[in-house]
Amino acid sequence: MCLEDMLEALGCIPIGPAGRLDEGLRYAHDAALDAAILDVNLGGEQSIAIAEALLARGIPFAFASGYAAAPEVGGAQAAPLIGKPYRESDVEAALTALLDPAD
C-alpha cells in the first residue's frame, strides 16, 4: 500500500506528493497543513529546507527514509522517523505523535 493510501485509510486528506524540492517548498509555504511527512530525499536533494519552512510555520512533521536516523533541522527537537518500506502502524504512530503530542 502506498503512503497516500495509508493516510486516507487513517482518515487523513493527503496533499501532494511532492516529488521535487521546489514543489515541497510550495506546499510548506502555502498549503493549509496540520502535519507533514517528508521523504528525506526528493529527486536527489534533501528535504531539510522544507522541514525548516514547516518549522517556521509551527507545522509538525516527520521524516520518511530508509536511513537509520532523521536529519537534524534548525536545532529543533528531533522529528519522528518513519522507516521504509512503510508500515501502516508506523505511519499511524508518527501521526498520533505529531497531532496529539500530549499523549
PDB file of C-alpha atoms in Angstrom:
ATOM      1  CA  MET A   1       0.000   0.000   0.000  1.00  0.00           C
ATOM      2  CA  CYS A   2       1.395   3.429  -0.896  1.00  0.00           C
ATOM      3  CA  LEU A   3       1.707   6.195   1.682  1.00  0.00           C
ATOM      4  CA  GLU A   4      -1.215   8.199   0.272  1.00  0.00           C
ATOM      5  CA  ASP A   5      -3.496   5.149   0.577  1.00  0.00           C
ATOM      6  CA  MET A   6      -2.347   4.562   4.155  1.00  0.00           C
ATOM      7  CA  LEU A   7      -3.026   8.185   5.054  1.00  0.00           C
ATOM      8  CA  GLU A   8      -6.515   8.030   3.556  1.00  0.00           C
ATOM      9  CA  ALA A   9      -7.199   4.777   5.428  1.00  0.00           C
ATOM     10  CA  LEU A  10      -6.244   6.628   8.626  1.00  0.00           C
ATOM     11  CA  GLY A  11      -8.741   9.407   7.857  1.00  0.00           C
ATOM     12  CA  CYS A  12      -6.245  11.954   6.544  1.00  0.00           C
ATOM     13  CA  ILE A  13      -6.553  14.072   3.422  1.00  0.00           C
ATOM     14  CA  PRO A  14      -3.151  13.889   1.715  1.00  0.00           C
ATOM     15  CA  ILE A  15      -1.806  16.909  -0.123  1.00  0.00           C
ATOM     16  CA  GLY A  16       0.808  16.010  -2.681  1.00  0.00           C
ATOM     17  CA  PRO A  17       3.002  14.103  -3.032  1.00  0.00           C
ATOM     18  CA  ALA A  18       5.777  16.490  -3.949  1.00  0.00           C
ATOM     19  CA  GLY A  19       8.428  14.766  -5.997  1.00  0.00           C
ATOM     20  CA  ARG A  20      10.802  17.728  -6.135  1.00  0.00           C
ATOM     21  CA  LEU A  21      12.193  20.191  -3.630  1.00  0.00           C
ATOM     22  CA  ASP A  22      10.509  23.212  -5.237  1.00  0.00           C
ATOM     23  CA  GLU A  23       7.101  21.503  -5.087  1.00  0.00           C
ATOM     24  CA  GLY A  24       7.609  20.617  -1.443  1.00  0.00           C
ATOM     25  CA  LEU A  25       8.643  24.168  -0.625  1.00  0.00           C
ATOM     26  CA  ARG A  26       5.474  25.489  -2.264  1.00  0.00           C
ATOM     27  CA  TYR A  27       3.359  23.213  -0.075  1.00  0.00           C
ATOM     28  CA  ALA A  28       5.384  24.105   3.024  1.00  0.00           C
ATOM     29  CA  HIS A  29       4.939  27.838   2.439  1.00  0.00           C
ATOM     30  CA  ASP A  30       1.385  27.991   1.078  1.00  0.00           C
ATOM     31  CA  ALA A  31      -0.723  24.930   1.913  1.00  0.00           C
ATOM     32  CA  ALA A  32      -3.053  24.580   4.885  1.00  0.00           C
ATOM     33  CA  LEU A  33      -1.397  21.675   6.690  1.00  0.00           C
ATOM     34  CA  ASP A  34      -1.974  20.000  10.038  1.00  0.00           C
ATOM     35  CA  ALA A  35       1.213  17.931   9.723  1.00  0.00           C
ATOM     36  CA  ALA A  36       3.603  16.672   7.074  1.00  0.00           C
ATOM     37  CA  ILE A  37       5.584  13.566   6.212  1.00  0.00           C
ATOM     38  CA  LEU A  38       8.772  14.414   4.341  1.00  0.00           C
ATOM     39  CA  ASP A  39      10.865  11.979   2.373  1.00  0.00           C
ATOM     40  CA  VAL A  40      14.459  12.780   3.294  1.00  0.00           C
ATOM     41  CA  ASN A  41      15.477  12.675  -0.386  1.00  0.00           C
ATOM     42  CA  LEU A  42      13.450  14.383  -3.097  1.00  0.00           C
ATOM     43  CA  GLY A  43      14.849  13.976  -6.571  1.00  0.00           C
ATOM     44  CA  GLY A  44      18.381  13.725  -5.229  1.00  0.00           C
ATOM     45  CA  GLU A  45      18.038  16.710  -2.873  1.00  0.00           C
ATOM     46  CA  GLN A  46      17.460  16.587   0.873  1.00  0.00           C
ATOM     47  CA  SER A  47      14.180  17.963   2.227  1.00  0.00           C
ATOM     48  CA  ILE A  48      15.826  19.997   5.014  1.00  0.00           C
ATOM     49  CA  ALA A  49      14.666  23.322   3.506  1.00  0.00           C
ATOM     50  CA  ILE A  50      11.076  22.057   3.522  1.00  0.00           C
ATOM     51  CA  ALA A  51      11.423  20.994   7.153  1.00  0.00           C
ATOM     52  CA  GLU A  52      12.799  24.429   8.066  1.00  0.00           C
ATOM     53  CA  ALA A  53       9.842  26.139   6.340  1.00  0.00           C
ATOM     54  CA  LEU A  54       7.390  23.908   8.222  1.00  0.00           C
ATOM     55  CA  LEU A  55       9.211  24.566  11.480  1.00  0.00           C
ATOM     56  CA  ALA A  56       8.942  28.323  10.881  1.00  0.00           C
ATOM     57  CA  ARG A  57       5.162  27.929  10.433  1.00  0.00           C
ATOM     58  CA  GLY A  58       4.794  25.706  13.503  1.00  0.00           C
ATOM     59  CA  ILE A  59       3.669  22.704  11.442  1.00  0.00           C
ATOM     60  CA  PRO A  60       4.770  19.368  12.912  1.00  0.00           C
ATOM     61  CA  PHE A  61       6.461  16.915  10.574  1.00  0.00           C
ATOM     62  CA  ALA A  62       8.063  13.505  10.391  1.00  0.00           C
ATOM     63  CA  PHE A  63      10.758  12.285   8.057  1.00  0.00           C
ATOM     64  CA  ALA A  64      10.418   9.145   5.967  1.00  0.00           C
ATOM     65  CA  SER A  65      13.554   7.315   4.955  1.00  0.00           C
ATOM     66  CA  GLY A  66      15.345   4.052   4.606  1.00  0.00           C
ATOM     67  CA  TYR A  67      18.245   5.618   6.544  1.00  0.00           C
ATOM     68  CA  ALA A  68      18.813   4.855  10.205  1.00  0.00           C
ATOM     69  CA  ALA A  69      18.349   8.405  11.521  1.00  0.00           C
ATOM     70  CA  ALA A  70      16.427  11.529  10.622  1.00  0.00           C
ATOM     71  CA  PRO A  71      18.428  14.649   9.814  1.00  0.00           C
ATOM     72  CA  GLU A  72      18.582  17.466  12.359  1.00  0.00           C
ATOM     73  CA  VAL A  73      16.724  20.641  11.486  1.00  0.00           C
ATOM     74  CA  GLY A  74      17.436  24.066  12.923  1.00  0.00           C
ATOM     75  CA  GLY A  75      18.227  22.858  16.431  1.00  0.00           C
ATOM     76  CA  ALA A  76      14.617  21.719  16.876  1.00  0.00           C
ATOM     77  CA  GLN A  77      13.575  18.615  18.729  1.00  0.00           C
ATOM     78  CA  ALA A  78      14.200  15.556  16.578  1.00  0.00           C
ATOM     79  CA  ALA A  79      11.417  14.806  14.131  1.00  0.00           C
ATOM     80  CA  PRO A  80       9.949  11.306  14.169  1.00  0.00           C
ATOM     81  CA  LEU A  81      11.361   8.946  11.538  1.00  0.00           C
ATOM     82  CA  ILE A  82       9.099   6.609   9.585  1.00  0.00           C
ATOM     83  CA  GLY A  83      11.125   3.781   8.101  1.00  0.00           C
ATOM     84  CA  LYS A  84      10.761   2.465   4.593  1.00  0.00           C
ATOM     85  CA  PRO A  85       9.134   0.371   3.434  1.00  0.00           C
ATOM     86  CA  TYR A  86       6.118   1.980   5.088  1.00  0.00           C
ATOM     87  CA  ARG A  87       4.064   0.084   7.623  1.00  0.00           C
ATOM     88  CA  GLU A  88       0.639   1.463   8.445  1.00  0.00           C
ATOM     89  CA  SER A  89       1.252   1.056  12.183  1.00  0.00           C
ATOM     90  CA  ASP A  90       4.420   3.190  11.957  1.00  0.00           C
ATOM     91  CA  VAL A  91       2.633   5.882   9.945  1.00  0.00           C
ATOM     92  CA  GLU A  92      -0.247   5.909  12.428  1.00  0.00           C
ATOM     93  CA  ALA A  93       2.113   6.140  15.419  1.00  0.00           C
ATOM     94  CA  ALA A  94       4.013   9.046  13.864  1.00  0.00           C
ATOM     95  CA  LEU A  95       0.817  10.924  13.010  1.00  0.00           C
ATOM     96  CA  THR A  96      -0.523  10.400  16.516  1.00  0.00           C
ATOM     97  CA  ALA A  97       2.714  11.785  17.971  1.00  0.00           C
ATOM     98  CA  LEU A  98       2.570  14.784  15.624  1.00  0.00           C
ATOM     99  CA  LEU A  99      -1.098  15.647  16.014  1.00  0.00           C
ATOM    100  CA  ASP A 100      -1.633  14.756  19.671  1.00  0.00           C
ATOM    101  CA  PRO A 101       1.744  15.254  21.367  1.00  0.00           C
ATOM    102  CA  ALA A 102       0.219  15.317  24.871  1.00  0.00           C
ATOM    103  CA  ASP A 103      -0.302  11.536  24.812  1.00  0.00           C
TER     104      ASP A 103
END
